[in-house]
Amino acid sequence: MTTTGPARTTGAVAPVVAPMLELRGVRAAYDSIDVLHGIDLVVPAGQVIALLGPNGAGKTTTLKVASGLHPAAAGDVFIAGRRVNGARADELACRGLCLVPEGRGVFPNLTVRENLWVMTYAGRSRSEIEEAAYARFPVLAERRHQHAGTLSGGEQQMLAMARGLATDPALLILDELSMGLAPLVVEQLYGLVADVAAEGVSILVVEQFARVVLGVASRAAVMVAGHIVHEGLPAEIEATLSESYLGAGETEH
Amino acid sequence: METFLVYTFIGLTTAAIYAVIASGLVLTYTTTGVFNFAHGAIGMLAAFAYWQMHEAWHWPTLVAVLVDLLVLGPLLGLFLERVIMRGLGGTSEATKLVVSISLLVAMIGLANVLWNPDVGRTVYPFFNGRKIRLGPTALSYHQLITIIVAILVALGLRLLLTRSRLGVTMRAVVDDPALTQLNGAHPTRVAQFSWAIGCSLAALGGVLVVSSTVLNASGLALLIVNAYAAAIFGRLRSLPLTFVGAIILGLADGYLRGYLPQNDYLTALPLAAPAILLFIVLLAMPNRRLRTHVRTREYFPAPTVRGAVLFCIVVLLGGLMMATTMSTIDLPTYSQLFAIGIIALSLVPLVGFAGQISLCQLSFAGIGAVCMAHVGINGNPLGFVVAILVCGVVGALVALPALRLQGIYLALATAAFAVFLDQWVFHLPDFDVGPIHLGSTTVVPHIMHFSTFSLGSVNVSTVKLFGYNVITPTAQMVLATVLFVICFAIVCFIRRSRFGRRLLAMRDSEAACATFGLDLLGTRLSVFAMSAAMAGLGGALYGTQLTAVTPDRFNFVAGLPIFMMVVVGGAGFASAGLFAGVSLNALLPFMTTVFNSFGKYQLILTGGVGIGLGREPSGAAPQIATGFIALREDLPVIVSMLCLMVVTWAGRLINLYPNWPMLIALFVIFVGAVAIASRRRLVARGIARAAVTGAAAADVEEVPLEWVGVTVPWTPELLAKTEQVLGLGSVTYEAVGAATIRRGGAS
């Protein structure tokens, strides 16, 4: 599998980089309720894309479809140029896609160490993963024998991020990183996101409260009611944000 | 000293067996969230398979054991995971419980079909019971092997769960299956693995225990229930505590056997001891947090007044028809369906509305029957009243300590109470509370004379109501029908009342209810008491129908099918009570009279029905109801149907034809009515739809935008309108190659 490498050459004319993630006309539904009405979204290799939108816009569902947790009713999902419709989430995870889900992406009844051990399915050994995680977040090393459920919210989110980063994913998908966290912690986490992006990882970030993520994103899209209604540079998006939200909540931060 | 050592070894061996079985149970529970009531039954099947291979086919011991543990056990586990357990995600505790209880019942049935229960079978201990001398006493090889195996299992499981990736993943799946998958683990494979190991451990327990007991399907399956108490010591999570629990239980069992004084009152106590310990351990559990939101697949709407009234009329009519047309030989059999129906109905407010689980309703019924036997002498209707009151009080008393428990723990506590009653209390001879004498003075006066089943059976006389002795089978049938309909109406009323809404609210979110100031304790207590009282009434009625009752009518196992059938019928619907009564006490006897061999497969079938629940967690009643929905709403067709039925019945009453033609005619009339009603409904709907589409086409503007995509499909016009309303019309985007984000929408 070469999906972990971002570059792929097609033809002799010029090297064209396939986007890391591309959704084409994706539709999805829960039972009979349509949630996504044809989403087109591209995460170019090595860039940070922010997906914004009010509650219930379908952002999380978009991520679920992209990561194989929820089937697409129509349309195609490409990862590094390969069509991956119907692939299971664990297959994608083993091939370099990492989704940090909404809330805390940790197993509360496992110790920190055991949480890290679960990540060995993508091909890294236990010690490699532990080293990588502790190097990035020294606080986790202190807490290695503690149950993840007893960590603070920020530490739990760090553990979840550590999981994502320790396996060297090609594509990192972050869902509502800031949920329930203190502003300072959120800032730190987004600083980390910027660092990771600088290492060449493609990142798709979903946020409901948008300002903080626009600081690190190279482009952003706004979703409302299952459609992408705005797309552009962070500055443009910021200007039109309140209009797009249409009273769906304040957009401070 | 020697006796002490002997009983210590016996106790430790029992402990080892309990530990092996309980650890398998804990393993499957923690990794899959299903508390497998059939775990013991799996051990039982393995024990039978061992007998078959070793004693019948004369395979060497080691080969038979290995085939059992490494082939049959894991295969059964994989089969269970694939066919039954995989569909249970997102269902309520009651549903999961029913599926595994059904499995237990079906497996007992299967064992009885494969291995004729009337044939005696013995399995000899390993090495034919050879012993090694140990000081003043001896330890058999079998005992030694059992204890060593238990220690090895403990170490092995510890290593597996904390050291191996698979083991850690197994625990991770419990916390969050989706997240495990996002880490690259295959959740199904993990579940398959834990079922395979769990079943293998059950099989190991079965093989170890079988030589020290009788090879009997239900006996073995339930003997192993005692091991559940050990699992509860570990709160179904901790394996070390489970082993401690097993040792305590095993030693208690050994010493009780050795040292308990032998008299009528205490002989049966060791049998009930694990149940008593289980109850005590459950009480010592720490306070749980209040549940917040539970998401389940079940949905139970309230009955309409019209539907309930209609149901009552149909049941009354049906009861009268049976009373007037059936032979006096059949009537006593079939009138039991209403008594069992009332007991089943008592589960509806408890399980369906309040989401509490009780596995001891039939035990309450037993208490009701006893009250009826002792108070309702010579047909005194006071017997019913006393049965209701006593059971209500006992129900509240059981509920009081059990109130802090929830879900599976509540189920186990009530099961322990049921076992406690049927293994010990129901087998007590008559006894008196007081008087206590100190010297010549009476310290405590004579308080009460207690009497349960007087070491056998007690007679229950038929009841006299308003001077009329309900003694003929016909009168009994009418009485049963009327009582059932009254109880049905009460349950329907509860569902529509303030109290019923409270129960439902409590089921959905206790935490929210507590913040509203709802009295959780009082509400739970009253629903328990009410439901026990209703079960008591059912039991009293059941007693008068049976005329003589024995404890085994009311034992724990006999109560399981009732619970199963209520949940299968749809625990939130009052009609599930009738469903349970009819399927257990009308359909099964009927099928057995039609096909002689049916009785043999009865348990397998009952179990199969319960297992099927996993596919449709809301139960059968709503499905049956949707089939009749057209009929229910069509008054003219209902009235004509009922009239035709009454005419058919009248024809039977004046002896125009025997029962069979009447049954067939009734069935044809019913099917015809359903067909006609559906047809009329389709026609009426077609007209309505034509009217609606005409109106909608004229008026696209009226479609509420927030419902587009939910009630109305997206159309280009609606999209345009949405964009206009959202003020997005002026924004346009161009696609600049694949490496940019393009605009959404239909392109």
PDB file of N, CA and C in Angstrom, chain B residues 454-527:
ATOM      1  N   SER B 454     -46.732 -26.888  53.135  1.00  0.00           N
ATOM      2  CA  SER B 454     -46.831 -27.994  54.078  1.00  0.00           C
ATOM      3  C   SER B 454     -46.121 -29.241  53.570  1.00  0.00           C
ATOM      4  N   LEU B 455     -44.894 -29.053  53.037  1.00  0.00           N
ATOM      5  CA  LEU B 455     -44.068 -30.161  52.569  1.00  0.00           C
ATOM      6  C   LEU B 455     -44.748 -31.004  51.505  1.00  0.00           C
ATOM      7  N   GLY B 456     -45.460 -30.424  50.614  1.00  0.00           N
ATOM      8  CA  GLY B 456     -46.098 -31.227  49.585  1.00  0.00           C
ATOM      9  C   GLY B 456     -47.012 -30.325  48.797  1.00  0.00           C
ATOM     10  N   SER B 457     -48.255 -30.704  48.754  1.00  0.00           N
ATOM     11  CA  SER B 457     -49.173 -29.832  48.035  1.00  0.00           C
ATOM     12  C   SER B 457     -50.280 -29.373  48.977  1.00  0.00           C
ATOM     13  N   VAL B 458     -50.821 -28.203  48.707  1.00  0.00           N
ATOM     14  CA  VAL B 458     -51.964 -27.736  49.485  1.00  0.00           C
ATOM     15  C   VAL B 458     -53.163 -27.598  48.565  1.00  0.00           C
ATOM     16  N   ASN B 459     -54.316 -27.795  49.126  1.00  0.00           N
ATOM     17  CA  ASN B 459     -55.537 -27.676  48.333  1.00  0.00           C
ATOM     18  C   ASN B 459     -56.024 -26.239  48.314  1.00  0.00           C
ATOM     19  N   VAL B 460     -56.510 -25.825  47.173  1.00  0.00           N
ATOM     20  CA  VAL B 460     -57.108 -24.497  47.055  1.00  0.00           C
ATOM     21  C   VAL B 460     -58.560 -24.719  46.664  1.00  0.00           C
ATOM     22  N   SER B 461     -59.454 -24.194  47.482  1.00  0.00           N
ATOM     23  CA  SER B 461     -60.856 -24.427  47.145  1.00  0.00           C
ATOM     24  C   SER B 461     -61.326 -23.377  46.148  1.00  0.00           C
ATOM     25  N   THR B 462     -62.365 -23.716  45.405  1.00  0.00           N
ATOM     26  CA  THR B 462     -62.918 -22.750  44.451  1.00  0.00           C
ATOM     27  C   THR B 462     -63.584 -21.630  45.228  1.00  0.00           C
ATOM     28  N   VAL B 463     -63.688 -20.484  44.560  1.00  0.00           N
ATOM     29  CA  VAL B 463     -64.127 -19.300  45.272  1.00  0.00           C
ATOM     30  C   VAL B 463     -65.656 -19.161  45.197  1.00  0.00           C
ATOM     31  N   LYS B 464     -66.242 -18.608  46.276  1.00  0.00           N
ATOM     32  CA  LYS B 464     -67.681 -18.288  46.263  1.00  0.00           C
ATOM     33  C   LYS B 464     -67.829 -16.786  46.143  1.00  0.00           C
ATOM     34  N   LEU B 465     -68.509 -16.351  45.089  1.00  0.00           N
ATOM     35  CA  LEU B 465     -68.696 -14.910  44.905  1.00  0.00           C
ATOM     36  C   LEU B 465     -70.175 -14.595  45.024  1.00  0.00           C
ATOM     37  N   PHE B 466     -70.528 -13.689  45.886  1.00  0.00           N
ATOM     38  CA  PHE B 466     -71.923 -13.282  46.091  1.00  0.00           C
ATOM     39  C   PHE B 466     -72.825 -14.494  46.232  1.00  0.00           C
ATOM     40  N   GLY B 467     -72.364 -15.466  47.021  1.00  0.00           N
ATOM     41  CA  GLY B 467     -73.189 -16.634  47.271  1.00  0.00           C
ATOM     42  C   GLY B 467     -73.166 -17.668  46.154  1.00  0.00           C
ATOM     43  N   TYR B 468     -72.457 -17.366  45.060  1.00  0.00           N
ATOM     44  CA  TYR B 468     -72.406 -18.322  43.952  1.00  0.00           C
ATOM     45  C   TYR B 468     -71.054 -19.003  43.941  1.00  0.00           C
ATOM     46  N   ASN B 469     -71.059 -20.319  43.980  1.00  0.00           N
ATOM     47  CA  ASN B 469     -69.796 -21.042  44.005  1.00  0.00           C
ATOM     48  C   ASN B 469     -69.277 -21.242  42.581  1.00  0.00           C
ATOM     49  N   VAL B 470     -68.130 -20.621  42.323  1.00  0.00           N
ATOM     50  CA  VAL B 470     -67.538 -20.734  40.986  1.00  0.00           C
ATOM     51  C   VAL B 470     -66.827 -22.071  40.901  1.00  0.00           C
ATOM     52  N   ILE B 471     -67.612 -23.118  40.655  1.00  0.00           N
ATOM     53  CA  ILE B 471     -66.995 -24.441  40.722  1.00  0.00           C
ATOM     54  C   ILE B 471     -66.961 -25.124  39.369  1.00  0.00           C
ATOM     55  N   THR B 472     -67.946 -24.865  38.505  1.00  0.00           N
ATOM     56  CA  THR B 472     -67.934 -25.525  37.198  1.00  0.00           C
ATOM     57  C   THR B 472     -66.826 -24.930  36.342  1.00  0.00           C
ATOM     58  N   PRO B 473     -66.259 -25.722  35.444  1.00  0.00           N
ATOM     59  CA  PRO B 473     -65.220 -25.196  34.560  1.00  0.00           C
ATOM     60  C   PRO B 473     -65.700 -23.967  33.780  1.00  0.00           C
ATOM     61  N   THR B 474     -66.979 -23.980  33.351  1.00  0.00           N
ATOM     62  CA  THR B 474     -67.514 -22.850  32.601  1.00  0.00           C
ATOM     63  C   THR B 474     -67.453 -21.587  33.451  1.00  0.00           C
ATOM     64  N   ALA B 475     -67.934 -21.691  34.685  1.00  0.00           N
ATOM     65  CA  ALA B 475     -67.936 -20.514  35.556  1.00  0.00           C
ATOM     66  C   ALA B 475     -66.516 -20.039  35.826  1.00  0.00           C
ATOM     67  N   GLN B 476     -65.611 -21.007  35.979  1.00  0.00           N
ATOM     68  CA  GLN B 476     -64.217 -20.633  36.235  1.00  0.00           C
ATOM     69  C   GLN B 476     -63.630 -19.880  35.059  1.00  0.00           C
ATOM     70  N   MET B 477     -63.964 -20.342  33.849  1.00  0.00           N
ATOM     71  CA  MET B 477     -63.465 -19.677  32.662  1.00  0.00           C
ATOM     72  C   MET B 477     -63.978 -18.249  32.611  1.00  0.00           C
ATOM     73  N   VAL B 478     -65.257 -18.062  32.904  1.00  0.00           N
ATOM     74  CA  VAL B 478     -65.835 -16.720  32.863  1.00  0.00           C
ATOM     75  C   VAL B 478     -65.159 -15.829  33.908  1.00  0.00           C
ATOM     76  N   LEU B 479     -64.981 -16.374  35.112  1.00  0.00           N
ATOM     77  CA  LEU B 479     -64.329 -15.598  36.170  1.00  0.00           C
ATOM     78  C   LEU B 479     -62.918 -15.186  35.733  1.00  0.00           C
ATOM     79  N   ALA B 480     -62.180 -16.154  35.162  1.00  0.00           N
ATOM     80  CA  ALA B 480     -60.807 -15.859  34.742  1.00  0.00           C
ATOM     81  C   ALA B 480     -60.794 -14.765  33.688  1.00  0.00           C
ATOM     82  N   THR B 481     -61.718 -14.878  32.722  1.00  0.00           N
ATOM     83  CA  THR B 481     -61.776 -13.872  31.661  1.00  0.00           C
ATOM     84  C   THR B 481     -62.037 -12.496  32.245  1.00  0.00           C
ATOM     85  N   VAL B 482     -63.036 -12.437  33.135  1.00  0.00           N
ATOM     86  CA  VAL B 482     -63.410 -11.133  33.690  1.00  0.00           C
ATOM     87  C   VAL B 482     -62.242 -10.529  34.471  1.00  0.00           C
ATOM     88  N   LEU B 483     -61.600 -11.358  35.311  1.00  0.00           N
ATOM     89  CA  LEU B 483     -60.469 -10.838  36.080  1.00  0.00           C
ATOM     90  C   LEU B 483     -59.364 -10.350  35.155  1.00  0.00           C
ATOM     91  N   PHE B 484     -59.112 -11.103  34.082  1.00  0.00           N
ATOM     92  CA  PHE B 484     -58.062 -10.689  33.158  1.00  0.00           C
ATOM     93  C   PHE B 484     -58.393  -9.345  32.528  1.00  0.00           C
ATOM     94  N   VAL B 485     -59.650  -9.215  32.091  1.00  0.00           N
ATOM     95  CA  VAL B 485     -60.042  -7.970  31.427  1.00  0.00           C
ATOM     96  C   VAL B 485     -59.916  -6.787  32.390  1.00  0.00           C
ATOM     97  N   ILE B 486     -60.279  -7.010  33.659  1.00  0.00           N
ATOM     98  CA  ILE B 486     -60.137  -5.924  34.645  1.00  0.00           C
ATOM     99  C   ILE B 486     -58.672  -5.529  34.776  1.00  0.00           C
ATOM    100  N   CYS B 487     -57.804  -6.536  34.912  1.00  0.00           N
ATOM    101  CA  CYS B 487     -56.375  -6.230  35.048  1.00  0.00           C
ATOM    102  C   CYS B 487     -55.859  -5.533  33.798  1.00  0.00           C
ATOM    103  N   PHE B 488     -56.319  -5.998  32.648  1.00  0.00           N
ATOM    104  CA  PHE B 488     -55.891  -5.381  31.387  1.00  0.00           C
ATOM    105  C   PHE B 488     -56.273  -3.896  31.378  1.00  0.00           C
ATOM    106  N   ALA B 489     -57.519  -3.640  31.784  1.00  0.00           N
ATOM    107  CA  ALA B 489     -57.984  -2.248  31.794  1.00  0.00           C
ATOM    108  C   ALA B 489     -57.144  -1.415  32.764  1.00  0.00           C
ATOM    109  N   ILE B 490     -56.802  -2.015  33.910  1.00  0.00           N
ATOM    110  CA  ILE B 490     -55.982  -1.275  34.889  1.00  0.00           C
ATOM    111  C   ILE B 490     -54.639  -0.913  34.273  1.00  0.00           C
ATOM    112  N   VAL B 491     -54.018  -1.880  33.602  1.00  0.00           N
ATOM    113  CA  VAL B 491     -52.698  -1.614  33.019  1.00  0.00           C
ATOM    114  C   VAL B 491     -52.799  -0.529  31.942  1.00  0.00           C
ATOM    115  N   CYS B 492     -53.833  -0.611  31.115  1.00  0.00           N
ATOM    116  CA  CYS B 492     -54.025   0.419  30.079  1.00  0.00           C
ATOM    117  C   CYS B 492     -54.225   1.780  30.734  1.00  0.00           C
ATOM    118  N   PHE B 493     -54.992   1.773  31.810  1.00  0.00           N
ATOM    119  CA  PHE B 493     -55.244   3.037  32.501  1.00  0.00           C
ATOM    120  C   PHE B 493     -53.940   3.611  33.055  1.00  0.00           C
ATOM    121  N   ILE B 494     -53.132   2.723  33.645  1.00  0.00           N
ATOM    122  CA  ILE B 494     -51.855   3.186  34.195  1.00  0.00           C
ATOM    123  C   ILE B 494     -51.013   3.828  33.103  1.00  0.00           C
ATOM    124  N   ARG B 495     -50.980   3.176  31.941  1.00  0.00           N
ATOM    125  CA  ARG B 495     -50.144   3.698  30.860  1.00  0.00           C
ATOM    126  C   ARG B 495     -50.590   5.112  30.464  1.00  0.00           C
ATOM    127  N   ARG B 496     -51.882   5.367  30.538  1.00  0.00           N
ATOM    128  CA  ARG B 496     -52.361   6.677  30.113  1.00  0.00           C
ATOM    129  C   ARG B 496     -52.398   7.682  31.257  1.00  0.00           C
ATOM    130  N   SER B 497     -52.112   7.195  32.484  1.00  0.00           N
ATOM    131  CA  SER B 497     -52.251   8.094  33.637  1.00  0.00           C
ATOM    132  C   SER B 497     -50.950   8.834  33.917  1.00  0.00           C
ATOM    133  N   ARG B 498     -51.014   9.746  34.863  1.00  0.00           N
ATOM    134  CA  ARG B 498     -49.869  10.501  35.322  1.00  0.00           C
ATOM    135  C   ARG B 498     -48.779   9.561  35.851  1.00  0.00           C
ATOM    136  N   PHE B 499     -49.222   8.554  36.601  1.00  0.00           N
ATOM    137  CA  PHE B 499     -48.287   7.585  37.165  1.00  0.00           C
ATOM    138  C   PHE B 499     -47.521   6.862  36.045  1.00  0.00           C
ATOM    139  N   GLY B 500     -48.259   6.488  35.001  1.00  0.00           N
ATOM    140  CA  GLY B 500     -47.634   5.785  33.886  1.00  0.00           C
ATOM    141  C   GLY B 500     -46.615   6.660  33.180  1.00  0.00           C
ATOM    142  N   ARG B 501     -46.951   7.933  33.006  1.00  0.00           N
ATOM    143  CA  ARG B 501     -45.998   8.837  32.349  1.00  0.00           C
ATOM    144  C   ARG B 501     -44.748   8.978  33.201  1.00  0.00           C
ATOM    145  N   ARG B 502     -44.935   8.984  34.527  1.00  0.00           N
ATOM    146  CA  ARG B 502     -43.781   9.037  35.422  1.00  0.00           C
ATOM    147  C   ARG B 502     -42.885   7.830  35.231  1.00  0.00           C
ATOM    148  N   LEU B 503     -43.530   6.655  35.144  1.00  0.00           N
ATOM    149  CA  LEU B 503     -42.747   5.435  34.977  1.00  0.00           C
ATOM    150  C   LEU B 503     -41.920   5.510  33.704  1.00  0.00           C
ATOM    151  N   LEU B 504     -42.549   5.957  32.632  1.00  0.00           N
ATOM    152  CA  LEU B 504     -41.839   6.046  31.362  1.00  0.00           C
ATOM    153  C   LEU B 504     -40.710   7.050  31.435  1.00  0.00           C
ATOM    154  N   ALA B 505     -40.992   8.171  32.092  1.00  0.00           N
ATOM    155  CA  ALA B 505     -39.955   9.195  32.218  1.00  0.00           C
ATOM    156  C   ALA B 505     -38.775   8.631  32.987  1.00  0.00           C
ATOM    157  N   MET B 506     -39.087   7.862  34.030  1.00  0.00           N
ATOM    158  CA  MET B 506     -38.040   7.275  34.859  1.00  0.00           C
ATOM    159  C   MET B 506     -37.214   6.282  34.043  1.00  0.00           C
ATOM    160  N   ARG B 507     -37.887   5.534  33.178  1.00  0.00           N
ATOM    161  CA  ARG B 507     -37.160   4.582  32.354  1.00  0.00           C
ATOM    162  C   ARG B 507     -36.199   5.312  31.413  1.00  0.00           C
ATOM    163  N   ASP B 508     -36.655   6.441  30.871  1.00  0.00           N
ATOM    164  CA  ASP B 508     -35.831   7.132  29.885  1.00  0.00           C
ATOM    165  C   ASP B 508     -34.659   7.857  30.519  1.00  0.00           C
ATOM    166  N   SER B 509     -34.895   8.550  31.620  1.00  0.00           N
ATOM    167  CA  SER B 509     -33.780   9.230  32.257  1.00  0.00           C
ATOM    168  C   SER B 509     -34.077   9.473  33.727  1.00  0.00           C
ATOM    169  N   GLU B 510     -33.452   8.663  34.578  1.00  0.00           N
ATOM    170  CA  GLU B 510     -33.648   8.844  36.015  1.00  0.00           C
ATOM    171  C   GLU B 510     -33.093  10.179  36.476  1.00  0.00           C
ATOM    172  N   ALA B 511     -31.958  10.565  35.898  1.00  0.00           N
ATOM    173  CA  ALA B 511     -31.329  11.802  36.337  1.00  0.00           C
ATOM    174  C   ALA B 511     -32.250  12.988  36.074  1.00  0.00           C
ATOM    175  N   ALA B 512     -32.837  13.005  34.875  1.00  0.00           N
ATOM    176  CA  ALA B 512     -33.732  14.110  34.552  1.00  0.00           C
ATOM    177  C   ALA B 512     -34.918  14.112  35.509  1.00  0.00           C
ATOM    178  N   CYS B 513     -35.467  12.926  35.800  1.00  0.00           N
ATOM    179  CA  CYS B 513     -36.619  12.841  36.699  1.00  0.00           C
ATOM    180  C   CYS B 513     -36.256  13.385  38.077  1.00  0.00           C
ATOM    181  N   ALA B 514     -35.058  13.030  38.551  1.00  0.00           N
ATOM    182  CA  ALA B 514     -34.651  13.489  39.874  1.00  0.00           C
ATOM    183  C   ALA B 514     -34.557  15.009  39.895  1.00  0.00           C
ATOM    184  N   THR B 515     -34.089  15.593  38.810  1.00  0.00           N
ATOM    185  CA  THR B 515     -33.979  17.057  38.807  1.00  0.00           C
ATOM    186  C   THR B 515     -35.345  17.722  38.752  1.00  0.00           C
ATOM    187  N   PHE B 516     -36.328  17.019  38.249  1.00  0.00           N
ATOM    188  CA  PHE B 516     -37.690  17.585  38.253  1.00  0.00           C
ATOM    189  C   PHE B 516     -38.337  17.449  39.617  1.00  0.00           C
ATOM    190  N   GLY B 517     -37.681  16.751  40.530  1.00  0.00           N
ATOM    191  CA  GLY B 517     -38.254  16.551  41.852  1.00  0.00           C
ATOM    192  C   GLY B 517     -39.146  15.334  41.925  1.00  0.00           C
ATOM    193  N   LEU B 518     -39.014  14.419  40.961  1.00  0.00           N
ATOM    194  CA  LEU B 518     -39.818  13.210  41.020  1.00  0.00           C
ATOM    195  C   LEU B 518     -39.256  12.282  42.092  1.00  0.00           C
ATOM    196  N   ASP B 519     -40.142  11.688  42.868  1.00  0.00           N
ATOM    197  CA  ASP B 519     -39.721  10.800  43.943  1.00  0.00           C
ATOM    198  C   ASP B 519     -39.416   9.433  43.357  1.00  0.00           C
ATOM    199  N   LEU B 520     -38.143   9.198  43.050  1.00  0.00           N
ATOM    200  CA  LEU B 520     -37.768   7.940  42.383  1.00  0.00           C
ATOM    201  C   LEU B 520     -38.072   6.741  43.260  1.00  0.00           C
ATOM    202  N   LEU B 521     -37.735   6.870  44.549  1.00  0.00           N
ATOM    203  CA  LEU B 521     -37.915   5.765  45.472  1.00  0.00           C
ATOM    204  C   LEU B 521     -39.380   5.352  45.541  1.00  0.00           C
ATOM    205  N   GLY B 522     -40.226   6.350  45.798  1.00  0.00           N
ATOM    206  CA  GLY B 522     -41.652   6.057  45.930  1.00  0.00           C
ATOM    207  C   GLY B 522     -42.223   5.466  44.659  1.00  0.00           C
ATOM    208  N   THR B 523     -41.792   6.007  43.527  1.00  0.00           N
ATOM    209  CA  THR B 523     -42.343   5.536  42.266  1.00  0.00           C
ATOM    210  C   THR B 523     -41.950   4.089  42.011  1.00  0.00           C
ATOM    211  N   ARG B 524     -40.660   3.797  42.234  1.00  0.00           N
ATOM    212  CA  ARG B 524     -40.226   2.427  41.994  1.00  0.00           C
ATOM    213  C   ARG B 524     -40.887   1.459  42.968  1.00  0.00           C
ATOM    214  N   LEU B 525     -40.987   1.909  44.220  1.00  0.00           N
ATOM    215  CA  LEU B 525     -41.605   1.060  45.230  1.00  0.00           C
ATOM    216  C   LEU B 525     -43.044   0.756  44.853  1.00  0.00           C
ATOM    217  N   SER B 526     -43.778   1.790  44.431  1.00  0.00           N
ATOM    218  CA  SER B 526     -45.191   1.541  44.155  1.00  0.00           C
ATOM    219  C   SER B 526     -45.374   0.673  42.917  1.00  0.00           C
ATOM    220  N   VAL B 527     -44.506   0.846  41.913  1.00  0.00           N
ATOM    221  CA  VAL B 527     -44.716   0.002  40.736  1.00  0.00           C
ATOM    222  C   VAL B 527     -44.374  -1.450  41.061  1.00  0.00           C
TER     223      VAL B 527
END
